[in-house]
C-alpha positions as MATLAB code, in Angstrom:
seq = 'MARNTRPVTHYMATRPDGTVPPTSSCMTTDPVPTVNLADHIGQIVDHPTPGKPWYDETHFSYFRTYTRPGELLERVEWPARLWVVEPLGETGTWGGYSYWVLCHQLRVVEETEPWHAFGHRGKQAMSVLTQLPDLVRQWADQWAADPDGTHRTYKAWEARVHESRALTGWARYRARYSRREAALRTATTLAADAATRAATEAAVAPHALAAILLRARCLAAGQLMFDRIRNGKYERSIRELLLGTELDTFTLPRPDALADR';
ca = [
     -15.835  -36.006    9.871;
     -12.993  -35.963    8.031;
     -12.089  -32.924    5.879;
     -12.035  -33.292    2.394;
      -9.009  -30.769    0.952;
      -7.203  -30.686   -2.189;
      -3.908  -31.798   -3.172;
      -1.823  -28.825   -3.135;
      -0.200  -28.316   -7.182;
       3.956  -27.360   -6.599;
       4.474  -25.281  -10.186;
       7.912  -23.449  -11.571;
       7.855  -20.964  -14.221;
      11.620  -21.150  -15.920;
      12.894  -19.082  -18.823;
      11.722  -20.445  -22.715;
      14.490  -22.352  -22.404;
      14.098  -23.810  -19.558;
      16.434  -21.690  -17.260;
      15.702  -21.405  -13.386;
      15.721  -17.432  -13.476;
      17.766  -16.201  -10.115;
      15.720  -15.822   -6.145;
      17.939  -12.749   -6.056;
      16.559   -9.690   -7.855;
      20.230   -7.964   -7.419;
      21.934   -7.949  -10.830;
      25.650   -8.735  -11.042;
      28.018   -9.315  -13.954;
      29.255  -13.093  -13.121;
      27.996  -15.716  -13.868;
      24.768  -17.529  -11.840;
      24.588  -21.355  -11.742;
      21.581  -22.744  -12.921;
      19.142  -25.985  -13.900;
      16.910  -26.596  -16.430;
      14.247  -28.113  -15.552;
      13.380  -29.538  -19.119;
      16.600  -32.109  -18.495;
      15.460  -33.374  -16.122;
      11.807  -34.513  -16.564;
      10.734  -37.196  -13.611;
      13.497  -36.726  -11.900;
      15.352  -35.190   -8.545;
      17.005  -31.847   -8.740;
      19.543  -30.787   -6.241;
      20.243  -27.372   -5.688;
      23.933  -26.679   -7.766;
      24.381  -23.259   -4.820;
      22.526  -23.789   -1.610;
      22.169  -21.280   -0.193;
      21.712  -20.893    3.969;
      17.267  -21.758    4.724;
      15.396  -19.349    4.277;
      17.731  -15.801    3.260;
      18.584  -14.817   -0.023;
      22.624  -15.039    0.115;
      23.116  -15.796   -2.958;
      22.426  -14.879   -6.868;
      20.894  -18.345   -6.410;
      19.663  -19.145   -3.219;
      17.263  -22.326   -3.217;
      14.604  -23.315   -5.463;
      11.348  -21.214   -5.030;
       7.875  -23.034   -6.449;
       4.968  -21.353   -6.143;
       1.125  -23.277   -4.333;
      -0.577  -20.194   -6.146;
       0.013  -20.376   -9.940;
      -1.316  -16.565  -10.688;
       1.448  -15.464   -8.866;
       4.311  -17.663  -11.077;
       4.863  -14.176  -12.774;
       5.308  -11.930   -9.885;
       9.950  -12.787  -10.596;
       9.251  -13.967  -14.325;
       8.491  -12.301  -17.736;
       6.637  -13.424  -20.137;
       6.990  -15.868  -22.464;
       7.261  -18.477  -19.536;
       7.574  -21.957  -18.695;
       5.970  -23.590  -16.341;
       6.513  -27.014  -14.669;
       4.898  -29.548  -12.311;
       7.171  -29.822   -9.151;
       6.949  -31.987   -6.250;
       9.688  -29.542   -2.998;
      11.596  -32.728   -0.689;
      13.780  -32.061    2.044;
      13.481  -29.179    4.248;
      11.305  -27.243    3.774;
      10.077  -23.786    4.017;
       9.165  -19.864    3.024;
       8.704  -16.206    3.559;
       6.400  -13.964    5.899;
       3.417  -12.669    3.345;
       4.493  -14.586    0.968;
       2.493  -18.237    2.081;
       2.512  -19.721   -1.556;
       5.355  -19.304   -1.808;
       7.182  -23.084   -0.879;
      11.428  -22.619   -0.731;
      13.980  -26.015   -1.520;
      17.351  -27.366   -1.937;
      15.225  -30.968   -3.782;
      12.923  -30.818   -5.745;
      11.686  -33.905   -8.644;
      10.840  -32.361  -11.908;
       7.174  -34.126  -12.274;
       6.376  -32.743  -15.908;
       6.089  -29.463  -18.254;
       2.312  -27.447  -18.159;
       0.529  -25.691  -20.537;
       1.091  -21.701  -20.212;
      -1.983  -20.902  -19.746;
      -2.023  -21.738  -15.542;
       0.531  -18.873  -14.939;
      -2.408  -16.800  -15.237;
      -4.603  -18.783  -12.044;
      -7.614  -20.149  -12.241;
      -8.656  -18.049  -16.008;
      -5.654  -18.405  -16.977;
      -7.529  -20.099  -20.236;
     -10.366  -17.383  -21.319;
      -6.890  -14.414  -20.952;
      -4.786  -15.797  -22.769;
      -7.598  -16.939  -25.641;
      -8.059  -12.761  -25.233;
      -4.549  -11.903  -25.731;
      -4.946  -14.216  -28.525;
      -7.621  -12.370  -29.748;
      -6.950   -9.018  -29.339;
      -5.469   -8.138  -32.241;
      -8.524   -8.520  -34.516;
     -10.255   -7.273  -31.719;
      -7.930   -4.188  -32.307;
      -8.769   -3.554  -36.144;
     -12.465   -4.115  -35.299;
     -12.035   -0.788  -33.199;
     -10.326    1.067  -35.395;
     -13.306    0.169  -38.348;
     -15.425    1.393  -36.109;
     -13.378    4.439  -35.291;
     -12.635    5.348  -39.493;
     -16.342    5.283  -39.668;
     -17.597    7.135  -37.539;
     -14.607    9.449  -35.382;
     -16.836   11.624  -34.127;
     -20.439    9.475  -32.190;
     -17.457    6.646  -31.365;
     -14.919    9.281  -29.817;
     -17.927   10.327  -27.961;
     -19.063    6.465  -26.872;
     -15.668    5.557  -25.447;
     -14.888    8.586  -23.936;
     -17.948    8.105  -21.494;
     -17.086    4.272  -21.146;
     -13.920    5.848  -19.558;
     -15.134    8.802  -18.095;
     -17.056    6.120  -15.645;
     -14.004    3.513  -15.459;
     -11.999    5.885  -13.896;
     -15.296    7.707  -11.916;
     -15.964    4.018  -11.064;
     -11.535    2.849  -10.662;
     -12.797   -0.920  -12.015;
      -8.758   -1.012  -13.124;
      -6.859    0.562  -10.812;
      -9.390   -0.300   -7.465;
     -11.334   -3.137   -8.487;
      -9.523   -5.485  -10.297;
      -5.904   -5.207   -8.384;
      -7.594   -5.344   -5.029;
      -9.618   -8.445   -6.130;
      -6.320   -9.671   -7.973;
      -4.019   -9.389   -5.013;
      -6.808  -10.559   -2.603;
      -6.705  -13.988   -4.865;
      -3.171  -13.972   -5.424;
      -4.020  -12.864   -9.070;
      -1.575   -9.326   -9.002;
       1.067  -10.885  -11.466;
      -1.098  -12.784  -13.514;
      -3.213   -9.568  -13.592;
       0.753   -6.949  -14.261;
       1.524   -9.512  -17.114;
      -2.177   -9.704  -18.852;
      -2.851   -5.932  -18.694;
       0.821   -5.851  -20.423;
       0.799   -8.167  -22.776;
      -2.735   -6.457  -23.553;
      -1.477   -3.438  -24.149;
       1.103   -3.804  -26.242;
      -1.233   -6.802  -28.617;
      -3.130   -3.164  -29.199;
      -0.194   -0.818  -29.257;
       0.600   -3.061  -32.629;
      -2.512   -3.108  -34.286;
      -3.166    0.200  -33.321;
       0.098    1.472  -35.641;
      -0.830   -1.063  -38.160;
      -4.250    0.037  -38.776;
      -2.423    4.197  -38.560;
      -5.119    4.313  -35.334;
      -5.017    7.708  -34.587;
      -3.243    8.897  -31.264;
      -6.394    9.961  -28.929;
      -8.318    6.526  -30.482;
      -4.620    5.060  -29.389;
      -5.331    5.867  -26.285;
      -8.855    4.894  -25.428;
      -8.418    1.038  -27.345;
      -5.528    0.546  -24.747;
      -7.696    1.295  -22.458;
      -9.691   -0.654  -23.369;
      -7.948   -3.854  -24.538;
      -6.574   -3.391  -20.863;
      -9.396   -3.712  -18.869;
     -10.993   -6.578  -21.683;
      -7.996   -8.612  -20.245;
      -8.557   -7.331  -16.920;
     -12.631   -8.446  -16.264;
     -11.072  -11.915  -18.755;
      -9.377  -13.068  -16.051;
     -10.338  -11.886  -12.628;
     -15.303  -12.779  -13.929;
     -15.053  -15.009  -11.338;
     -14.331  -12.200   -8.883;
     -16.042   -9.068   -9.847;
     -19.398  -11.175   -9.446;
     -21.643  -10.391   -6.266;
     -24.634   -7.986   -6.742;
     -25.828   -5.619   -9.111;
     -22.813   -3.114   -8.232;
     -19.716   -4.742   -8.347;
     -21.361   -7.145  -11.873;
     -21.620   -2.133  -13.547;
     -17.908   -2.824  -12.855;
     -17.879   -5.820  -14.321;
     -19.354   -4.808  -18.274;
     -17.131   -1.860  -17.736;
     -14.443   -3.356  -17.707;
     -15.758   -5.800  -20.456;
     -16.383   -3.419  -22.677;
     -19.878   -4.071  -22.953;
     -21.555   -1.140  -23.525;
     -18.670   -0.110  -26.449;
     -19.722   -4.600  -27.722;
     -23.327   -2.772  -28.334;
     -22.041    0.433  -29.534;
     -23.417    0.195  -33.289;
     -21.851    1.993  -36.588;
     -24.401    3.825  -38.441;
     -25.266    2.988  -42.288;
     -23.581    4.376  -44.793;
     -25.819    6.335  -46.235;
     -26.344    8.174  -42.140;
     -23.648    9.497  -42.459;
     -23.145   10.459  -45.777;
     -26.149   13.172  -44.576;
     -24.340   14.181  -41.711;
];
């Protein structure tokens, strides 16, 4: 009986204007040729400066397509536009990067939604990033209403996060194995940036800011890797740490209780 396999989708990420970034990370002051995929939807595009298959000889030597969308942002900064493409002609790859498919010709099939750049859990990760400013304001209100109690709760949570290596170990290595390493790096960076802006606007104290930034980064990681940290009681406890479940159950004291202190 023939094995049922899914069709492979090839993606490319471009700058917001639709242009393909260089394939080489080497800096240059000379103009680097590029192609604007937005101008070629439904068309076949030839590479303007094809190099020797498949090595970086110039700053732009080939088209680099991805079969694992969670790694799309490894060489492209956010925000980015995403495209479904079809490599044509001879293709190649590099050892250790089997999710790359390199080519000198491709068809631009369509533009697709940006959340695909974060992989299978992209929608959930982007939803959290969108909600973070409001969430940070809520967390800031907790700190303002009960600084001492909130500090104790967060301190205990932070200790468990660091001891278990929930973010730096579990999330990181599961992201690597599931080809979402670039997605995780980008999501946690965006989360920290969003949290910093919201916390600064809320005039959060420095010690509270550090805890809130960690919570934002963990929450983004927990949502992104929700389906990869799930086996057994211990893994689920790691996931709860990332999601800040125990912090969500932390309730503010009654105003009259604060007045009695």
